[in-house]
PDB file of C-alpha atoms in Angstrom:
ATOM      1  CA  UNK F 842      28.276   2.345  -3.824  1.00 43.00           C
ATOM      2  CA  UNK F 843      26.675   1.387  -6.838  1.00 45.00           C
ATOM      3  CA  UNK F 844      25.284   4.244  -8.913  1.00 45.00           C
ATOM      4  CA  UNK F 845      23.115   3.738 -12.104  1.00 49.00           C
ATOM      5  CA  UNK F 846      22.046   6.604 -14.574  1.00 47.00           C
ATOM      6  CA  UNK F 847      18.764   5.480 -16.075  1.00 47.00           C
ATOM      7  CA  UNK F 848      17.065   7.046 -18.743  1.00 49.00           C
ATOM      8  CA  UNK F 849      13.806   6.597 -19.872  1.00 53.00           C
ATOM      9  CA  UNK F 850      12.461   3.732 -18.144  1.00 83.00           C
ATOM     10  CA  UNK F 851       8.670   4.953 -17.766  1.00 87.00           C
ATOM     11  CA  UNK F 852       8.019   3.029 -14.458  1.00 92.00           C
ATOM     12  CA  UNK F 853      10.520   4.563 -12.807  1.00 93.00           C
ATOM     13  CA  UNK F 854       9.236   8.189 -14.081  1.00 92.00           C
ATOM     14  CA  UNK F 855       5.804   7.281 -13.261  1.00 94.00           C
ATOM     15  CA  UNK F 856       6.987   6.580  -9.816  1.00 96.00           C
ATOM     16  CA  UNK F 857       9.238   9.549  -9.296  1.00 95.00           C
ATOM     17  CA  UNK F 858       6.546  12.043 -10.713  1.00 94.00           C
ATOM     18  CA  UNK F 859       3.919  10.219  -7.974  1.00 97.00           C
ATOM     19  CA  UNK F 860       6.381  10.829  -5.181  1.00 97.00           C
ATOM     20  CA  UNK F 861       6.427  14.735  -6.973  1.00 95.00           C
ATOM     21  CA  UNK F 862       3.064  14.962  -6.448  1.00 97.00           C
ATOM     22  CA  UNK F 863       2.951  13.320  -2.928  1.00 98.00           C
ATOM     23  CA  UNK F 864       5.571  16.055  -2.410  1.00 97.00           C
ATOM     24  CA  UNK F 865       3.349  18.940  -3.067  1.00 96.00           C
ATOM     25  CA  UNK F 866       1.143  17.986   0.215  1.00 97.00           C
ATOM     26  CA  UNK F 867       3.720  19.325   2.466  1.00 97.00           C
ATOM     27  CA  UNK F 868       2.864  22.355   3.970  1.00 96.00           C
ATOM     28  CA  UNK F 869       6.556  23.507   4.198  1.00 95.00           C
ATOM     29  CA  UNK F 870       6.985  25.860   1.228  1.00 91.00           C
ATOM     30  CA  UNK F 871      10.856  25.884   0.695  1.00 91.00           C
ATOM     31  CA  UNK F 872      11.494  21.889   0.371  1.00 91.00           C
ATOM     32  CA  UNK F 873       8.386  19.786  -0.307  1.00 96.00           C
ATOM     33  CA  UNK F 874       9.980  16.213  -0.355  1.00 97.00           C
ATOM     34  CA  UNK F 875       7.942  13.122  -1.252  1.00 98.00           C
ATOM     35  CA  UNK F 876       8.546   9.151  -0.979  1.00 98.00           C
ATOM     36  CA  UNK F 877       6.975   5.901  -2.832  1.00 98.00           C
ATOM     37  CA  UNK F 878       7.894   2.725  -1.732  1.00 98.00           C
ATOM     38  CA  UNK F 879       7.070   0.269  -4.799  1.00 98.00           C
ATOM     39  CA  UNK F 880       7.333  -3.807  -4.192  1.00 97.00           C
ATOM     40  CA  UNK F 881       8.990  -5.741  -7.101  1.00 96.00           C
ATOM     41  CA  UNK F 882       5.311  -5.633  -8.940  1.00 96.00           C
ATOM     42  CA  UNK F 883       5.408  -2.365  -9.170  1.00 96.00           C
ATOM     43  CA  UNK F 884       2.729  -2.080  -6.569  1.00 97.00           C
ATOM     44  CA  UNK F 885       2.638   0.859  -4.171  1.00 98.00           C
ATOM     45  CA  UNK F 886       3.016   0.119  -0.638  1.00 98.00           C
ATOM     46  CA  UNK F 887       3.586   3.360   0.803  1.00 98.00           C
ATOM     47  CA  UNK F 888       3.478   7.259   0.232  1.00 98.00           C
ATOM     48  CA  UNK F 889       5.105   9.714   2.736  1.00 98.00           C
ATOM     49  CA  UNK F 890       6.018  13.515   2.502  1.00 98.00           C
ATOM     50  CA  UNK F 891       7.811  15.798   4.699  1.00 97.00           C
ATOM     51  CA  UNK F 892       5.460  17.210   7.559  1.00 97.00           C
ATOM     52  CA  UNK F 893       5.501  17.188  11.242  1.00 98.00           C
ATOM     53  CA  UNK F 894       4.005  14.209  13.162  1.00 97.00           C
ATOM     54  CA  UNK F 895       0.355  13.624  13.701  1.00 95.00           C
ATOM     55  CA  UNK F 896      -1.476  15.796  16.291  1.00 96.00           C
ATOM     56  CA  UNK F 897       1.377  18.130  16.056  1.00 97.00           C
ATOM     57  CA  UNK F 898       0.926  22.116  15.460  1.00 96.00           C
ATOM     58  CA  UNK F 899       2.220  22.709  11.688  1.00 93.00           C
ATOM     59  CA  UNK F 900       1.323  26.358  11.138  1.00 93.00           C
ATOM     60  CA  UNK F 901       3.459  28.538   9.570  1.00 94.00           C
ATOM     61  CA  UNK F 902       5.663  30.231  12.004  1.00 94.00           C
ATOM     62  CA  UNK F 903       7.233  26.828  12.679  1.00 95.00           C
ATOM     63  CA  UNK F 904       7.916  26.687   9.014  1.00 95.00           C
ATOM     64  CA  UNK F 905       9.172  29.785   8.319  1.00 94.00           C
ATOM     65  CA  UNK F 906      12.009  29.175  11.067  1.00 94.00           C
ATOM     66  CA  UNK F 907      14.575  26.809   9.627  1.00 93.00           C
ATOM     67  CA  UNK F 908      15.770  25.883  13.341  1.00 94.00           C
ATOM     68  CA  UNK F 909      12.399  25.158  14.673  1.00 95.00           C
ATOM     69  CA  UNK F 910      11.287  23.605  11.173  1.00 96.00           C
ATOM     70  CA  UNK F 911      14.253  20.863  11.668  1.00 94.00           C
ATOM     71  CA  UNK F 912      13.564  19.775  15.268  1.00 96.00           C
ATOM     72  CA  UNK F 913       9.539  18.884  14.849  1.00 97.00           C
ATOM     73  CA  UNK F 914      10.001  17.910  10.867  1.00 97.00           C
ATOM     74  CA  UNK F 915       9.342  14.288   9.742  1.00 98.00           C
ATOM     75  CA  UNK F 916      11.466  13.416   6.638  1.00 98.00           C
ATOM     76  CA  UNK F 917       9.064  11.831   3.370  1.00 98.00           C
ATOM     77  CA  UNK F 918      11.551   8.687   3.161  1.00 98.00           C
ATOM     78  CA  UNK F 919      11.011   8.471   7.332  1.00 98.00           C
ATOM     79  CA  UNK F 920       7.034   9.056   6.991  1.00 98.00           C
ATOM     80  CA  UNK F 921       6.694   6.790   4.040  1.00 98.00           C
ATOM     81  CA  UNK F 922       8.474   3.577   5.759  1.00 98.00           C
ATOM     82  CA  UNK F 923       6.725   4.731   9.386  1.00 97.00           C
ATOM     83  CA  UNK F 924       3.198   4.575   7.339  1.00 96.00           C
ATOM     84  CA  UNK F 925       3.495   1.084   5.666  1.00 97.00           C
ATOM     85  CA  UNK F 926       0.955  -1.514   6.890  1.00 96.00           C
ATOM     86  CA  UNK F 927       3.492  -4.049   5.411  1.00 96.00           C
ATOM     87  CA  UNK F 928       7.003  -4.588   5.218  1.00 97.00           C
ATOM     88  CA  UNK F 929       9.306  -3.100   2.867  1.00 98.00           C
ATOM     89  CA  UNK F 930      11.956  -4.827   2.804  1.00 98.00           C
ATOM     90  CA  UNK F 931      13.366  -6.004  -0.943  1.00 98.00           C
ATOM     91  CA  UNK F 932      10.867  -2.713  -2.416  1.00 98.00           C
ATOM     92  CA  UNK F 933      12.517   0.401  -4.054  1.00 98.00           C
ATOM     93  CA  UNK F 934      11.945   3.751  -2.675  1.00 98.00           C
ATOM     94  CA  UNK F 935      11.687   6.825  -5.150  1.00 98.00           C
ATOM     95  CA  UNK F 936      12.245   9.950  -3.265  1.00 98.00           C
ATOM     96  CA  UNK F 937      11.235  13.590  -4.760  1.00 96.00           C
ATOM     97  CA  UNK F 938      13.210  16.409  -5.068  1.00 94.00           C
ATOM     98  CA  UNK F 939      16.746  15.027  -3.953  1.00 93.00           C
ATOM     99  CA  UNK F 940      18.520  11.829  -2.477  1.00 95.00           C
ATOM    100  CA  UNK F 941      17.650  10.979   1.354  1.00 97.00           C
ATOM    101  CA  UNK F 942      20.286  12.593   4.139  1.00 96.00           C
ATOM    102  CA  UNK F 943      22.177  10.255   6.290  1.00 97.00           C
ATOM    103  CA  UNK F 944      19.449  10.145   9.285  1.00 97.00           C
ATOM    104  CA  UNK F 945      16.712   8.616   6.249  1.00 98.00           C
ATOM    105  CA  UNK F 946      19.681   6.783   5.115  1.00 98.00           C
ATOM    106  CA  UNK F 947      19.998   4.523   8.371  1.00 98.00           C
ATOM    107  CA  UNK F 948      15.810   3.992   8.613  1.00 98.00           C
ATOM    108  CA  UNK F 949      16.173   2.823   4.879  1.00 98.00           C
ATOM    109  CA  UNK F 950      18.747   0.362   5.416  1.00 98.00           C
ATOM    110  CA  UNK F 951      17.229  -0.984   8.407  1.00 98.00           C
ATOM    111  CA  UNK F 952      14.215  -1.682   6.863  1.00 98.00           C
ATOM    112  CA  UNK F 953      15.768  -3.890   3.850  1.00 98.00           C
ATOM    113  CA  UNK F 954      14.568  -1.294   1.102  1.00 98.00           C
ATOM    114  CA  UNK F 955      16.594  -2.462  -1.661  1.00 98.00           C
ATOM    115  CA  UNK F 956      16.703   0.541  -4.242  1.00 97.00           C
ATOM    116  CA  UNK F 957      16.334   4.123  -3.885  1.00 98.00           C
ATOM    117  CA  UNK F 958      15.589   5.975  -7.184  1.00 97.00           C
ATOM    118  CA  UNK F 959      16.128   9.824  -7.169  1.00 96.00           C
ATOM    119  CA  UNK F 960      15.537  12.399  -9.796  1.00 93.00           C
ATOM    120  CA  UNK F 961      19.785  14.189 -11.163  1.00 89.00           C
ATOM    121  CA  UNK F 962      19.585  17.235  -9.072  1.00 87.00           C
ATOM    122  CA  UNK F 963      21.695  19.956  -7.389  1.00 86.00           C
ATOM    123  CA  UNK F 964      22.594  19.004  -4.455  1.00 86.00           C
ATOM    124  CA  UNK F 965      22.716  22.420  -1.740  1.00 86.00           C
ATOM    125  CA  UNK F 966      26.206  23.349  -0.740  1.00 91.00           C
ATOM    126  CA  UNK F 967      24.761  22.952   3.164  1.00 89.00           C
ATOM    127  CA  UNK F 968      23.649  19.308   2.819  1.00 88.00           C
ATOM    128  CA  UNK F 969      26.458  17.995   0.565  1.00 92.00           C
ATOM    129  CA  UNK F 970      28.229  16.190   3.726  1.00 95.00           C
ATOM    130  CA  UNK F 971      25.346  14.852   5.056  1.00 95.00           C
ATOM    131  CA  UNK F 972      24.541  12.973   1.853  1.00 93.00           C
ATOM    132  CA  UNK F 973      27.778  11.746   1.449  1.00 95.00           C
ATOM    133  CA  UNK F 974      27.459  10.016   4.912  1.00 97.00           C
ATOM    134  CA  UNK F 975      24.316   9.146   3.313  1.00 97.00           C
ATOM    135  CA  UNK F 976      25.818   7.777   0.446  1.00 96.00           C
ATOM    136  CA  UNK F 977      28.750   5.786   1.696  1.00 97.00           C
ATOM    137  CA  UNK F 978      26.153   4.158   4.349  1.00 98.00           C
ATOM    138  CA  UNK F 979      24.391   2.693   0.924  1.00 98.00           C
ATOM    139  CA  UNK F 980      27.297   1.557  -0.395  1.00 97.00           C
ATOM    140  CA  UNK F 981      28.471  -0.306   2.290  1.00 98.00           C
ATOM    141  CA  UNK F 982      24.843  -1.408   2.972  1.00 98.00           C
ATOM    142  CA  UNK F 983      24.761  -2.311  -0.204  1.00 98.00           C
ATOM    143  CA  UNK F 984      21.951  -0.281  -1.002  1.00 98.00           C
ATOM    144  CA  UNK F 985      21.769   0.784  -4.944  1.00 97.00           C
ATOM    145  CA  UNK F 986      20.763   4.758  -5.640  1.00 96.00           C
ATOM    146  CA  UNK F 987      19.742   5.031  -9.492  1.00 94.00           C
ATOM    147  CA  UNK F 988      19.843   8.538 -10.318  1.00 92.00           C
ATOM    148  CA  UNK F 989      17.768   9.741 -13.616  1.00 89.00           C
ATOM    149  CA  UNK F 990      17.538  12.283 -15.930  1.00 83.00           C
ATOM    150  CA  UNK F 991      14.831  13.700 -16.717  1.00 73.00           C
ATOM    151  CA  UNK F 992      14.868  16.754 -18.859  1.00 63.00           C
ATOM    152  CA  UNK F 993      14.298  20.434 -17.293  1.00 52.00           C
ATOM    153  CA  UNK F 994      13.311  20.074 -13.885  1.00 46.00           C
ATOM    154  CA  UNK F 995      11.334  16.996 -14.700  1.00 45.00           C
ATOM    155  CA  UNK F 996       8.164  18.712 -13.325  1.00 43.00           C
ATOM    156  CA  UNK F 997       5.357  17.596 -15.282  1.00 43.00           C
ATOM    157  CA  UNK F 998       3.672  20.465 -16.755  1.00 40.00           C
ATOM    158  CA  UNK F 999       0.126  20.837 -18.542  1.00 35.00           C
ATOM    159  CA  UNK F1000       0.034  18.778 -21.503  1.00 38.00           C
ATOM    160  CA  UNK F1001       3.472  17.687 -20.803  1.00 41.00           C
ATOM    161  CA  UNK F1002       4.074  13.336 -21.156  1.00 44.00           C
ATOM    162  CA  UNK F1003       6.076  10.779 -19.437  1.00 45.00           C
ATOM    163  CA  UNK F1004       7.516  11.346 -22.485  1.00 47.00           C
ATOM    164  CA  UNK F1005       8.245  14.726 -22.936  1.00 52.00           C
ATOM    165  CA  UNK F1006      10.892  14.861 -19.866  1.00 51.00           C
ATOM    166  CA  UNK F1007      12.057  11.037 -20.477  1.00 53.00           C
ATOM    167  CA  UNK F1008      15.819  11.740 -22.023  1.00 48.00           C
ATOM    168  CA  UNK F1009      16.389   9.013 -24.812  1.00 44.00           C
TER     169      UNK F1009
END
């Protein structure tokens, strides 16, 4: 697979700190995950964030149960490509708060996305395997995953800048 660490490139925050805020319109409290896809003009041509599917019941006690949560839950990466009007193929996909598992992996590589840019993060212990299914599928797709750091957590805070939490 090819990795890149990129640093400072202020598109790419922009983009990753959009797909943050996307994020925060999940309703499921413990991982809010958001997705941009971006064409090679830098235009949006999708958002998506983690939720259940339209028309579904989302309340809380579906949430709060992990095993329940995982059968009706809609991944951002999935929602995002499942929302474009267009196609996406040859765009770059920025996902928010961590890289896509191996089941978003598969519905990104079938739909040509090129590049998927992902905030450095710690990965959790339970979804380390996954993502390296998820990770070999890119390389042998031929998928690149850029992976930048951004300082702290990245979040962007009150009176906080793109560059405030670029690292130079």
């Amino acid at each position: 697979m090819r990795y890149k660490a990129v640093r400072g490139n202020k598109w790419d925050i922009r983009f990753l700190l959009l797909a943050q805020h996307v994020a925060s319109w999940s309703k499921d409290e413990s991982t809010q995950a958001g997705a941009v896809i971006v064409d090679n003009q830098r235009r949006v041509m999708s958002l998506g964030y983690n939720g259940f599917p339209r028309g579904v019941i989302d309340g809380k006690d579906r949430y709060s149960n992990r095993e329940v949560k995982y059968r009706f839950i809609v991944h951002a990466e999935a929602n995002a490509i499942l929302q474009s009007k267009v196609t996406v193929e040859g765009c770059s996909l920025y996902v928010w708060p961590m890289p896509p598992c191996s089941g978003c992996a598969k519905s990104i590589i079938q739909s040509g996305i090129k590049t998927v840019i992902v905030p450095r993060c710690d990965i959790p212990e339970r979804w380390k395997d996954d993502m390296d299914i998820a990770n070999t599928m890119f390389s042998e797709a031929g998928v690149e995953v850029s992976y930048h750091a951004l300082k702290g957590s990245g979040f962007l805070r009150q009176r906080q800048t793109l560059h405030d939490i670029a690292i130079k």
